XYZ file of C-alpha atoms in Angstrom:
213
model
C 40.168 126.846 68.313
C 37.905 127.547 71.265
C 35.261 125.144 72.481
C 32.304 127.277 71.424
C 33.643 127.454 67.880
C 34.045 123.676 67.792
C 30.405 123.225 68.774
C 29.378 124.975 65.569
C 31.480 122.762 63.318
C 28.852 120.224 62.423
C 25.739 120.124 60.286
C 22.423 120.169 62.142
C 20.752 118.690 59.062
C 23.079 115.679 59.256
C 22.164 115.195 62.894
C 18.471 115.146 61.975
C 19.039 112.560 59.245
C 20.910 110.237 61.586
C 18.300 110.688 64.317
C 15.675 109.645 61.788
C 17.694 106.576 60.753
C 18.234 105.534 64.367
C 14.669 106.228 65.486
C 13.690 102.638 64.665
C 16.628 100.237 64.804
C 15.920 96.906 63.070
C 16.501 93.951 65.378
C 18.629 92.381 62.647
C 21.281 95.053 63.201
C 22.025 93.593 66.634
C 22.189 90.018 65.350
C 24.358 90.406 62.268
C 27.638 88.505 62.414
C 30.798 90.647 62.668
C 31.931 91.843 59.262
C 35.360 91.128 57.798
C 36.365 94.729 58.504
C 35.355 94.388 62.167
C 37.381 91.208 62.532
C 40.377 92.813 60.844
C 40.114 95.812 63.149
C 40.152 93.555 66.211
C 43.098 91.559 64.825
C 45.158 94.737 64.423
C 44.230 95.952 67.880
C 45.209 92.592 69.390
C 48.465 92.431 67.430
C 49.488 95.832 68.786
C 48.181 95.190 72.297
C 45.519 97.874 72.159
C 43.627 97.896 75.449
C 41.685 101.164 75.253
C 39.764 102.442 72.209
C 37.875 105.618 71.359
C 35.047 104.933 68.887
C 34.319 108.076 66.842
C 30.719 108.366 65.640
C 29.840 105.051 67.273
C 26.202 104.953 66.145
C 24.210 102.297 68.015
C 27.411 100.663 69.259
C 27.830 97.706 66.889
C 31.630 97.992 66.705
C 31.960 99.128 70.319
C 30.144 96.096 71.721
C 32.044 93.750 69.411
C 35.360 95.094 70.697
C 34.156 95.163 74.291
C 33.194 91.494 74.155
C 36.744 90.770 72.968
C 38.156 92.386 76.102
C 38.866 95.905 74.842
C 37.885 98.868 77.000
C 35.797 101.061 74.688
C 34.600 104.644 74.922
C 32.228 105.816 72.206
C 30.256 108.878 71.231
C 27.839 109.994 68.542
C 25.846 113.177 67.978
C 22.576 111.241 67.605
C 20.895 110.962 70.985
C 18.670 108.196 69.635
C 21.728 106.162 68.679
C 23.346 106.662 72.075
C 20.158 105.762 73.947
C 19.984 102.512 71.986
C 23.700 101.793 72.482
C 23.459 102.269 76.240
C 20.435 99.972 76.529
C 22.037 97.359 74.298
C 25.303 97.386 76.259
C 23.381 96.946 79.493
C 21.473 93.963 78.074
C 24.722 92.409 76.891
C 26.458 93.041 80.218
C 29.149 95.189 78.596
C 30.704 98.179 80.349
C 31.093 100.616 77.468
C 31.125 104.358 78.115
C 28.806 106.155 75.676
C 28.118 109.865 75.313
C 26.067 112.047 72.975
C 28.355 114.651 71.425
C 29.547 115.928 68.020
C 32.938 114.849 66.691
C 34.427 118.293 67.181
C 33.324 118.736 70.789
C 33.194 115.476 72.732
C 33.801 115.041 76.481
C 36.812 112.711 76.177
C 39.330 115.137 74.678
C 41.531 115.104 77.787
C 41.912 111.314 77.626
C 44.372 109.274 75.581
C 43.823 105.877 73.977
C 45.836 102.966 72.592
C 43.517 102.792 69.593
C 41.022 104.959 67.768
C 38.219 103.581 65.601
C 36.588 105.648 62.864
C 34.150 103.431 60.958
C 32.397 105.199 58.053
C 32.690 108.579 59.746
C 35.772 110.486 58.483
C 34.214 110.774 55.020
C 30.719 111.560 56.325
C 31.680 114.989 57.634
C 32.832 118.258 56.103
C 36.473 119.020 55.301
C 36.392 121.635 58.044
C 35.239 119.067 60.603
C 37.797 116.568 59.339
C 40.676 118.980 59.955
C 39.541 119.433 63.556
C 39.051 115.704 64.097
C 42.501 114.892 62.687
C 44.061 117.231 65.239
C 42.071 115.588 68.020
C 43.091 112.104 66.878
C 46.737 113.104 66.921
C 46.385 114.570 70.407
C 44.541 111.569 71.843
C 46.262 108.592 70.237
C 49.105 107.211 72.348
C 52.604 106.806 70.844
C 52.635 103.661 68.668
C 48.830 103.693 68.877
C 46.636 102.258 66.133
C 44.044 104.130 64.075
C 41.583 101.932 62.183
C 39.350 103.765 59.719
C 36.726 102.379 57.365
C 35.688 104.511 54.405
C 32.794 104.376 51.982
C 33.367 103.316 48.358
C 34.636 105.901 45.905
C 31.772 106.993 43.649
C 31.912 108.240 40.072
C 29.881 111.254 39.017
C 27.289 108.956 37.458
C 26.989 106.975 40.691
C 26.632 110.167 42.704
C 23.850 111.324 40.386
C 21.990 108.032 40.845
C 22.381 108.241 44.620
C 21.019 111.782 44.621
C 17.826 110.561 42.917
C 17.435 107.452 45.068
C 15.427 106.973 48.263
C 18.533 106.069 50.274
C 18.002 107.655 53.725
C 21.642 108.787 53.909
C 21.716 110.562 50.551
C 21.579 114.078 52.023
C 24.401 113.606 54.521
C 27.552 115.681 54.184
C 30.299 113.561 52.642
C 33.775 113.613 51.130
C 34.294 111.363 48.100
C 37.892 110.246 48.666
C 39.977 108.585 45.991
C 42.276 105.767 47.135
C 45.413 107.893 46.887
C 43.807 110.634 48.955
C 43.035 108.143 51.714
C 46.612 106.862 51.732
C 47.832 110.410 52.308
C 45.239 111.371 54.920
C 47.618 110.887 57.868
C 51.073 111.413 56.320
C 52.757 111.640 59.719
C 51.636 108.081 60.566
C 52.853 104.750 59.226
C 50.268 103.139 56.942
C 50.132 99.460 57.883
C 47.309 98.328 55.622
C 44.951 99.390 52.865
C 42.314 96.741 52.249
C 39.273 96.722 50.012
C 36.165 94.999 51.319
C 32.866 93.874 49.845
C 30.921 96.575 47.977
C 34.048 98.715 47.717
C 34.431 99.761 51.355
C 38.040 100.592 52.191
C 39.810 99.882 55.466
C 43.035 101.634 56.402
C 45.239 101.005 59.424
C 47.779 103.542 60.607
C 50.274 103.446 63.464
C 51.291 106.631 65.186
C 55.016 107.232 65.356
C 56.793 107.917 68.636
């Protein structure tokens, strides 16, 4: 698929929603203790000697800075310019050398680089199936042999729960999403070895895969 086609494979409406969410970042977001999923992610990266990580849809850089402070070299990108501006300022204040760029998942500037680990926190199910197919190909091309993919997914929602969400004032309710069942997540990267499937608080699901040789 050519580069110009990839640029069209994301929802402009989604970008506007995220820009709105990141337009005023609560100070508490930068002070919250690392979550269990973040600590697990770091443990897996350390266990497998991951030194370089690509953070897909990095947002304001919460995971990226956490990993960077633990000694991991992190590169992150997000299609919200407001999020990236905040992440860059925050990294500078914290004295962390993280490379951030504003770009959509399907057309980011790091596609010619390879990484020991790839992080996808609450992003692979917040895109369209078409985008996901492109991103999966990119992950496979960029993850080093024996590399680790850590992905965190939103809770599975019943039809009743989806109906309630649609009527709520949740700022993310209009974002494109894929409502994965557990079994579907387990089979998302069939060519990789699934090391862990763990359920976290509020039903979030963390999966760890290792790329084969």
